[in-house]
Coordinates of C-alpha atoms and ligand atoms in Angstrom, one line a residue:
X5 CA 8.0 15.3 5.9
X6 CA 11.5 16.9 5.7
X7 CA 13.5 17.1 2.8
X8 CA 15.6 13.5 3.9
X9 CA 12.2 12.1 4.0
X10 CA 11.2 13.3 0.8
X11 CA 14.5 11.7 -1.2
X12 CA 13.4 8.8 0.5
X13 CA 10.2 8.6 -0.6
X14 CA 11.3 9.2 -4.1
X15 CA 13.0 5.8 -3.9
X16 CA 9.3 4.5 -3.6
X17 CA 7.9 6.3 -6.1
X18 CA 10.3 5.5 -8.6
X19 CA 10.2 1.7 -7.8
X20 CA 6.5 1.9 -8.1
X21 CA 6.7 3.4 -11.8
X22 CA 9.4 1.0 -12.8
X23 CA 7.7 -2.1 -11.3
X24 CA 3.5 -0.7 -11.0
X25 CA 4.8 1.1 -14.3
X26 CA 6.0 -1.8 -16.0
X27 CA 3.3 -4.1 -15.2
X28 CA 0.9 -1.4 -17.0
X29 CA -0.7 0.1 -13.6
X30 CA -1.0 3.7 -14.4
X31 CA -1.4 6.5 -12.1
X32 CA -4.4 8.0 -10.1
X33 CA -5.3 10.5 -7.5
X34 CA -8.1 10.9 -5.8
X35 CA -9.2 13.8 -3.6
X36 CA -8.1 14.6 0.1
X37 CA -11.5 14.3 1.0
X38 CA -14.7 12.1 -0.1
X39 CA -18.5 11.6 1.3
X40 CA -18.9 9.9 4.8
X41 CA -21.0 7.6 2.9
X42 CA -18.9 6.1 0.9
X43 CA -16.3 5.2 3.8
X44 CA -19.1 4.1 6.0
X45 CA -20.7 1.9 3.2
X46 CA -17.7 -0.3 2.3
X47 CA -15.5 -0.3 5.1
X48 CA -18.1 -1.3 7.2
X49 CA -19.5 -0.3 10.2
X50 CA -18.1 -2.5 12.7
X51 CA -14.7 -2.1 12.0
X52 CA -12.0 -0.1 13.7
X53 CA -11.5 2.4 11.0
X54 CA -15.0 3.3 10.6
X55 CA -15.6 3.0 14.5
X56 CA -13.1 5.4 15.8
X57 CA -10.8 6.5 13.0
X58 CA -12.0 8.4 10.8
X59 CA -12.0 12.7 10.7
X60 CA -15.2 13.6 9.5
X61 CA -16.4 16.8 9.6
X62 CA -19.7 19.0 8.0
X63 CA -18.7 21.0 5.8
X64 CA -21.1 23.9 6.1
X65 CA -23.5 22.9 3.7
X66 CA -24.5 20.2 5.6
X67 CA -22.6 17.3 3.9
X68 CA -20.7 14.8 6.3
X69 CA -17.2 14.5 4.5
X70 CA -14.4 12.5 6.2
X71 CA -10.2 12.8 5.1
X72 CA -9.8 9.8 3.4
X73 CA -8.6 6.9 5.9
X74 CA -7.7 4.4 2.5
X75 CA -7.4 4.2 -1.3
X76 CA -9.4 1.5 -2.7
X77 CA -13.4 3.0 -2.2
X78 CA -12.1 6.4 -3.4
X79 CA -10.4 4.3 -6.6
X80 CA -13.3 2.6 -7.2
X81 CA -15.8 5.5 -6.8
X82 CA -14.0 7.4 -9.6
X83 CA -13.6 4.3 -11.4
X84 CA -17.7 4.6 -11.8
X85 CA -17.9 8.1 -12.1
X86 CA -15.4 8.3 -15.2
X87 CA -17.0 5.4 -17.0
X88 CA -13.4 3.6 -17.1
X89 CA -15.6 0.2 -17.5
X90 CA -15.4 0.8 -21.0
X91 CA -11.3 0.7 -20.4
X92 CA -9.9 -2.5 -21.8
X93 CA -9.9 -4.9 -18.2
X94 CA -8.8 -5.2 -16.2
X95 CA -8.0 -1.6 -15.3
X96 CA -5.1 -1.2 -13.7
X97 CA -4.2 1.5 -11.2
X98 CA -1.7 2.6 -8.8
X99 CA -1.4 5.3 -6.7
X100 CA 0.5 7.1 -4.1
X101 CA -1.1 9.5 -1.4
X102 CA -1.8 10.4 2.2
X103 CA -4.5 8.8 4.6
X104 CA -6.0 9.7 7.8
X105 CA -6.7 7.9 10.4
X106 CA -7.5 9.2 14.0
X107 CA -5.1 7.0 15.9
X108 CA -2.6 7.6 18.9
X109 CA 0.7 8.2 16.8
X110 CA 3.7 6.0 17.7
X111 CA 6.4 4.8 15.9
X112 CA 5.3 3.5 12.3
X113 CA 1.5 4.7 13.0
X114 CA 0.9 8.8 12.6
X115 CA -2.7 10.4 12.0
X116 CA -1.5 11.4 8.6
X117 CA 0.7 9.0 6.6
X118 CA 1.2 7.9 2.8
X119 CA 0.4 4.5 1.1
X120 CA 1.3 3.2 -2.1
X121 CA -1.5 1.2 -4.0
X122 CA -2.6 -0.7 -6.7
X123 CA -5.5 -2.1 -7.9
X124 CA -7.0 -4.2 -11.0
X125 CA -10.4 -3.5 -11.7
X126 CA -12.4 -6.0 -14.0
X127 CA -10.7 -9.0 -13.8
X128 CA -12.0 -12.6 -11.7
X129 CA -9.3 -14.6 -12.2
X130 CA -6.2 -16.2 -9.6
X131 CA -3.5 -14.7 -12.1
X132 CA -4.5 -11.3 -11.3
X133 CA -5.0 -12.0 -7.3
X134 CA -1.1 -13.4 -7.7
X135 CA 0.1 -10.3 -9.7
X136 CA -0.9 -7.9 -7.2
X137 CA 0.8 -10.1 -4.4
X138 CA 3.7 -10.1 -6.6
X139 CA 3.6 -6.8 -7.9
X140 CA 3.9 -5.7 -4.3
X141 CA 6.4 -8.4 -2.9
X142 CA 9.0 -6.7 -6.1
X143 CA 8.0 -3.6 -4.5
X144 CA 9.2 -4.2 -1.0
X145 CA 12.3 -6.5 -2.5
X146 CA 13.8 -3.4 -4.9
X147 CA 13.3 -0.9 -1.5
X148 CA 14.9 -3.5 0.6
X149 CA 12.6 -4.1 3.1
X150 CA 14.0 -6.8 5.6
X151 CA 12.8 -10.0 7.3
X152 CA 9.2 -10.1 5.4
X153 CA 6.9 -12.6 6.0
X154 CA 3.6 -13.0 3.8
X155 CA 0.6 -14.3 5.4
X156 CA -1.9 -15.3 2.6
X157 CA -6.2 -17.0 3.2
X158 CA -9.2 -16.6 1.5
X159 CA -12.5 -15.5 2.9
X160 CA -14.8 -16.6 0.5
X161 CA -17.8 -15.2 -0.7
X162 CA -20.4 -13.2 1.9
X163 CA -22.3 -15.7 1.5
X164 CA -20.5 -18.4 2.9
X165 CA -18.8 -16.2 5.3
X166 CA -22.2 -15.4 6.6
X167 CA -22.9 -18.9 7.5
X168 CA -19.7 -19.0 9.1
X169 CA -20.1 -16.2 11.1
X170 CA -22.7 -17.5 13.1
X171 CA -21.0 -20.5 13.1
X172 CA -18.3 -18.7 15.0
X173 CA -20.7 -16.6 16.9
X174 CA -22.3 -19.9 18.6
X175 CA -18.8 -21.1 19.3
X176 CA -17.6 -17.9 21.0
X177 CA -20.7 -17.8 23.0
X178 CA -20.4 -21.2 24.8
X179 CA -16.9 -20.0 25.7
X180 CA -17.5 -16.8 26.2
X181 CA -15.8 -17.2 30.2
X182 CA -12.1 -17.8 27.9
X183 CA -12.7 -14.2 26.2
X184 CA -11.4 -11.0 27.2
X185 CA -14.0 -8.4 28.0
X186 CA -13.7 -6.2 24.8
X187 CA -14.1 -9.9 22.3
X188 CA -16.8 -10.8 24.2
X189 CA -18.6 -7.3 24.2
X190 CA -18.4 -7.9 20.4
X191 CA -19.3 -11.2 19.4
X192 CA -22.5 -10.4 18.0
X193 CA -21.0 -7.1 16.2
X194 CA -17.6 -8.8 14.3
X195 CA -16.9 -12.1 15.7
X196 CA -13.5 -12.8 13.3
X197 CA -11.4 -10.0 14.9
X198 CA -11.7 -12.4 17.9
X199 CA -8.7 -14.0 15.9
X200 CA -6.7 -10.6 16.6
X201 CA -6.7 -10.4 20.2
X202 CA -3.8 -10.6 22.4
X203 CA -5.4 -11.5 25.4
X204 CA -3.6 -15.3 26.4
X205 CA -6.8 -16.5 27.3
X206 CA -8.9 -15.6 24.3
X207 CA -5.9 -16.9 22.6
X208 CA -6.0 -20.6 23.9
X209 CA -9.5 -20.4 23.1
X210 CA -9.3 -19.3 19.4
X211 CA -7.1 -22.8 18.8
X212 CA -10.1 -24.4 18.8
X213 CA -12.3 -22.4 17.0
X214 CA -13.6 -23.1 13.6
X215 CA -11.7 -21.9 10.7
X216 CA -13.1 -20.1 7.6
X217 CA -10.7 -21.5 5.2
X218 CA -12.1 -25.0 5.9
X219 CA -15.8 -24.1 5.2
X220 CA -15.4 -22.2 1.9
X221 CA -17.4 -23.7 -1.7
X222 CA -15.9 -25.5 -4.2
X223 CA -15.5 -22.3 -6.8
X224 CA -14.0 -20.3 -3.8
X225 CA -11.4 -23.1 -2.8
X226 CA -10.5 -23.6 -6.0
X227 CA -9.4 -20.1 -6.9
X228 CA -7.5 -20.1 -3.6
X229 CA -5.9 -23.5 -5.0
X230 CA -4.8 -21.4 -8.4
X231 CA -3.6 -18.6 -6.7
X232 CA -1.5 -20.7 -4.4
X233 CA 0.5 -22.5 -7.2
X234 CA 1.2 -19.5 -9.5
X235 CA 2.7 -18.0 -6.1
X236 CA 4.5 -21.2 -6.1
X237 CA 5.7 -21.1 -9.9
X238 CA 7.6 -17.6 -9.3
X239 CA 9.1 -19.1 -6.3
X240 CA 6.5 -16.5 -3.3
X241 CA 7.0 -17.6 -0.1
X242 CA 4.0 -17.8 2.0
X243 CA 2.0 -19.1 4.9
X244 CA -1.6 -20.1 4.7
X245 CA -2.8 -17.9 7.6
X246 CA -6.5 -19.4 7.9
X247 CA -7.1 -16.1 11.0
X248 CA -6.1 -14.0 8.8
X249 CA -8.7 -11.0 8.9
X250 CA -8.0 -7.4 7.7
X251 CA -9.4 -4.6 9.1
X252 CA -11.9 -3.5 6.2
X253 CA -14.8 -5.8 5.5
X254 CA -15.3 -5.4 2.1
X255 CA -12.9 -8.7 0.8
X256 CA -13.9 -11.7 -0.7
X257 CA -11.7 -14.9 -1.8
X258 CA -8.1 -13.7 -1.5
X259 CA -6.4 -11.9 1.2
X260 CA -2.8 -11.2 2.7
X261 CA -0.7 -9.5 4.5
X262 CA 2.8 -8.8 4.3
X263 CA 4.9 -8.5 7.6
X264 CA 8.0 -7.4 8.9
X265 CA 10.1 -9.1 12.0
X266 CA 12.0 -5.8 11.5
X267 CA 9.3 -3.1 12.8
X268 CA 8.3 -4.0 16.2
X269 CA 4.9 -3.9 17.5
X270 CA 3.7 -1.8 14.1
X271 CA 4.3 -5.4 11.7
X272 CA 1.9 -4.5 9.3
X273 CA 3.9 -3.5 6.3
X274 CA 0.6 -3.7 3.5
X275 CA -1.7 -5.9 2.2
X276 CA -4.7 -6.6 0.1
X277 CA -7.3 -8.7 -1.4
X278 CA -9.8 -9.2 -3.6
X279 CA -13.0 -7.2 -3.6
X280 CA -15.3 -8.7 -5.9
X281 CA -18.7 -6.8 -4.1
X282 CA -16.9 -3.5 -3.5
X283 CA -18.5 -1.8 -6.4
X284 CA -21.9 -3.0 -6.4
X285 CA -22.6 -1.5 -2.9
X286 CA -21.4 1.4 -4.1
X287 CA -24.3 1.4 -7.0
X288 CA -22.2 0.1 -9.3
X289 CA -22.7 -3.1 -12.2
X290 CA -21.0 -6.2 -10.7
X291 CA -17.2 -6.0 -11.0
X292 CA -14.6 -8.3 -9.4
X293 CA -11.3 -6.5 -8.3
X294 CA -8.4 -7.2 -6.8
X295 CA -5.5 -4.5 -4.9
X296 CA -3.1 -3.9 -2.5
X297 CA -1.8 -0.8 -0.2
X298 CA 1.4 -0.7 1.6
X299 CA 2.4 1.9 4.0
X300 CA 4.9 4.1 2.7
X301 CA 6.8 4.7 6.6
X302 CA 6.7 1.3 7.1
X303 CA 8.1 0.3 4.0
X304 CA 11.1 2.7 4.5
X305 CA 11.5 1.8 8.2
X306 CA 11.6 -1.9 7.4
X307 CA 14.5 -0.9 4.7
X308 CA 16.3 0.8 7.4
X309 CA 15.9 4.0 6.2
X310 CA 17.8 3.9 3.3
X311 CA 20.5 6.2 2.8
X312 CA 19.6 8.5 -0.4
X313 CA 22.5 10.4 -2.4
X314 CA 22.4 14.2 -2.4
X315 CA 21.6 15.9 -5.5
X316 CA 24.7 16.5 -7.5
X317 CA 26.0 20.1 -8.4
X318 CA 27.6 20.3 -11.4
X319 CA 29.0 24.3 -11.0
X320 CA 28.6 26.5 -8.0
X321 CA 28.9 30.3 -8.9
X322 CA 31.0 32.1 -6.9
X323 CA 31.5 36.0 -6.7
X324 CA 34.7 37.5 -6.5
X325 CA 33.8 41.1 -5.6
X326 CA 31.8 44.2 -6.9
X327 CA 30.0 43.7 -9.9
X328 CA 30.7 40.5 -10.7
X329 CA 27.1 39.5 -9.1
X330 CA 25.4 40.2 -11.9
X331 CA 27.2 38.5 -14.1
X332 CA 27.1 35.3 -11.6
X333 CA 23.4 35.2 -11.1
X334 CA 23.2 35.2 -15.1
X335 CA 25.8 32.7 -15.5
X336 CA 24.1 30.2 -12.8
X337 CA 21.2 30.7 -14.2
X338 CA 21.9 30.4 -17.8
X339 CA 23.6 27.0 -16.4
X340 CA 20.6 25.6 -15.3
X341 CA 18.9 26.1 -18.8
X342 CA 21.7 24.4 -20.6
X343 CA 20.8 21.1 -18.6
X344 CA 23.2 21.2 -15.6
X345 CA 22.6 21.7 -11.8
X346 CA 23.6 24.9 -11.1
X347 CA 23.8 27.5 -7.4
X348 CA 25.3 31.0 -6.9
X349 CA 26.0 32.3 -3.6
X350 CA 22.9 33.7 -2.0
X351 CA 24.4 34.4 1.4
X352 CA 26.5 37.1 1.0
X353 CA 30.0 34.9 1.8
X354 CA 33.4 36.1 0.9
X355 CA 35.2 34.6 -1.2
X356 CA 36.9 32.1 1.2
X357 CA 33.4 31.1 2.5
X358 CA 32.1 30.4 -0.8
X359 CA 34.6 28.3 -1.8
X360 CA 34.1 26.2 2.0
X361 CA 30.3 26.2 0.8
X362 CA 30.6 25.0 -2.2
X363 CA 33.4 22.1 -1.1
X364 CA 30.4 21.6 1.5
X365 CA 27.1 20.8 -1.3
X366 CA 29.7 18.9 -3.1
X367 CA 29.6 21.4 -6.3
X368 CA 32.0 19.3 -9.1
X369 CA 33.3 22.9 -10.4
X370 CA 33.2 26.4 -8.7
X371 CA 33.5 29.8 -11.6
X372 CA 35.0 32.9 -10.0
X373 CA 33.2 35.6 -11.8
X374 CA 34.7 39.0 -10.5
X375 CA 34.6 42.5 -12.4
X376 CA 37.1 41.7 -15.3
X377 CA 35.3 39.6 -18.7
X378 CA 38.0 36.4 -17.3
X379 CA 36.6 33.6 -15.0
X380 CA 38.0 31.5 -13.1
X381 CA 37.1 28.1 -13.2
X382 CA 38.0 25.8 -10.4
X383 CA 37.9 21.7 -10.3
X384 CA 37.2 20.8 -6.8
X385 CA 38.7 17.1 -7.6
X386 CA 42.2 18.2 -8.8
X387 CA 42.1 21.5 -7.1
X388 CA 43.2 23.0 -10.9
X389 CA 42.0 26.0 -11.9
X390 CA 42.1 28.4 -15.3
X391 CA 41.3 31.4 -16.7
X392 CA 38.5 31.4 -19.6
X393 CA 36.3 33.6 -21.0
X394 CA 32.1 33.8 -19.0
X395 CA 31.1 32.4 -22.3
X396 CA 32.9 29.8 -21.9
X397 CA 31.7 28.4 -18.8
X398 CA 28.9 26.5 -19.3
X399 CA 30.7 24.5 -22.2
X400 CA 33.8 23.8 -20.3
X401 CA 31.5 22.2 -17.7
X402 CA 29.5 19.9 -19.7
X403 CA 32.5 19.4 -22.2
X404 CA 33.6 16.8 -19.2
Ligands
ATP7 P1 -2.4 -1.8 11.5 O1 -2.9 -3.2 11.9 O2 -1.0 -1.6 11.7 O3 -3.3 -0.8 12.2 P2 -4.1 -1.8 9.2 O4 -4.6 -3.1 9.1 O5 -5.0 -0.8 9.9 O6 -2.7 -1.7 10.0 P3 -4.4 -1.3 6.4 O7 -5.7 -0.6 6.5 O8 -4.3 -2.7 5.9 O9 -3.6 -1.3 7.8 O10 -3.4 -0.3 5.6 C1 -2.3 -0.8 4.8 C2 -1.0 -0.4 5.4 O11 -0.9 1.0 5.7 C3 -0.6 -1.0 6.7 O12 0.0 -2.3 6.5 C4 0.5 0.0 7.2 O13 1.7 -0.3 6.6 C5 -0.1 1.3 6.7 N1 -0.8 2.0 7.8 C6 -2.0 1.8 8.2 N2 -2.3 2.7 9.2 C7 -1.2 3.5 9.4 C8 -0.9 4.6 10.2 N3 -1.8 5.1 11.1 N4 0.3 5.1 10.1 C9 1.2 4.6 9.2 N5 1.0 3.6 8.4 C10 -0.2 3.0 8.5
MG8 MG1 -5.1 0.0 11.8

């Protein structure tokens, strides 16, 4: 990350504590690192991440840890192992952090790269599904994301999703001669990411399938009903995506996905869902939850990169000659502790170079400190310059 990229992502971190901020989402971090287990356990086995992209290592004491390839297990783990049940619910968290995922990097997709999260811990109901789907569609509007699209289904409970499975599973195997090699090879194993292929053929065949969103119970469609209309009431545009699957298994009930026509072949800005089992197979009490992640990259990329102001230098100290560098390197620094941005010339310049340098970081005011108790102060705007006492400095320069 170099420095460009850093201003940058200081735009996201500030929109996130104005909008997660404001919301009441505070803070969290979790560690770099965290037991295979937990990964394994609530990811799930059969998907992508866990499959092939994870870094797991042993870390000499015979533990199998892994770099952490997503926020919400490591969230929720802490969550239970700080007691913050006993927090008023739902609990509401945000963070901002690296992943890792062992993928080929490309454009938009690196091995290490942030996210920005949020989750609500506690809490069953459709308002909270729709705040984190608007808390997050704020989010990528304030950054100025472009042409975003914002697939929304629901998968239900495992239950019903069980059911449904095999439902597909029997449809995919009498047409297994449509499907491409790698669907086919794991129809038994995860059957819904059949949705995901690009192969033409598996394609055509998937318009036929059978459709989650049209077997789910009463209690599950109508929570997707609620959610739908208070997307509606704040005026979120969405389509019903009845293939959409993520690529973690642990959802229930809501899900979505948030695209940009902007990005290319890496779309996938963020998304989220509801996770309403996440914590009990972690050995946790029954506790719905709801979140989001959104890459941090992609976020920027789909903004265009946004152009980020550099830092504003309110006095640059230049150095005349001899020993006024003692007095300049107090002066700058005395600056700084009065409240104002504040260099002196590190570089050895003379005079004349200084003075380019300091024209070049923008500096509002440059103070010529050379061996007599008089400074020069210099406004780079009107080109004026006078004579005042070093004292004086630092109040002539915030006096305007
Ligand atoms: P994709 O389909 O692009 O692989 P994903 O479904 O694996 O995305 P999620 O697990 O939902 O992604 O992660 C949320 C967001 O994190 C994504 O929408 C994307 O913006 C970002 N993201 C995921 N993997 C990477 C990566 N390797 N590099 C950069 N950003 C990523
Ligand atoms: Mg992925």
């Amino acid at each position: 990350m170099l420095p460009e990229d850093a201003a940058r992502r200081q735009l996201v971190e500030r929109a996130a504590r104005d909008i997660l901020g404001g919301a009441g989402y505070r803070r969290i971090e979790t560690p770099a690192f965290e037991a295979t287990e937990l990964f394994v356990r609530t990811i799930g086995e059969a998907t992508d991440i866990v499959r092939k992209e994870m870094y797991t290592f042993d870390d000499g004491g015979g533990r199998s840890l892994t770099l952490r390839p997503e926020g919400t297990a490591p969230v929720c783990r802490a969550y239970l192992e700080h007691g913050m049940h006993k927090l008023p619910k739902p609990v509401k968290l945000w963070y901002l952090s690296s992943f890792f995922r062992a993928e080929a990097p490309q454009k938009g997709r690196y091995r290490q790269f942030w996210q920005i999260g949020a989750e609500a811990i506690g809490s069953d109901t459709p308002e909270t599904d729709a705040e984190i789907v608007a808390l997050l569609a704020e989010l990528l509007e304030v950054i100025g994301a472009h042409q975003i699209r914002l697939r929304l289904s629901s998968l239900g409970t495992p239950e019903t999703r069980a059911e449904y499975r095999e439902e597909l599973g029997r449809y995919l195997h009498a047409n297994e001669e449509r499907l491409s090699s790698d669907v086919r090879e794991r129809i038994d194993l995860n059957p819904l990411r059949a949705f995901d292929s690009s192969d033409p053929a598996t394609r055509d065949a998937m318009r036929e399938a059978p459709v989650l969103l049209d077997r789910l119970d009463d209690a599950d469609a109508e929570h997707f009903t609620r959610v739908r209309e208070l997307l509606d009431d704040v005026g979120i545009r969405y389509e019903i995506d009845p293939t959409l699957v993520r690529g973690l298994d642990y959802y229930t009930r809501t899900v979505f996905e948030f695209e940009s026509a902007a990005l290319g072949a890496q779309s996938g800005v963020g998304g989220g869902g509801r996770y309403d089992r996440l914590m009990e197979q972690i050995g946790g009490p029954q506790t719905p939850a709801v979140g989001f992640a959104a890459g941090v990259e992609r976020i920027l990329m789909a903004a265009g990169e946004p152009e980020v102001e550099a830092p504003l230098v309110d006095l640059f100290v230049a150095v005349a000659a001899g020993e006024g560098s003692r007095d300049a390197w107090k002066l700058s620094r005395d600056a700084r502790r009065a409240g104002l941005t504040a260099q002196s010339e590190l570089a050895g310049r003379s005079l004349k170079g200084q003075l380019r340098h300091a024209d070049r970081i923008g500096a509002r005011y440059v103070a010529i400190v050379g061996d007599r108790t008089e400074v020069s102060l210099k406004d780079m705007e009107s080109g004026e310059q006078r004579e005042l006492p070093l004292a004086g400095v630092i109040g002539a320069v915030r006096g305007t």
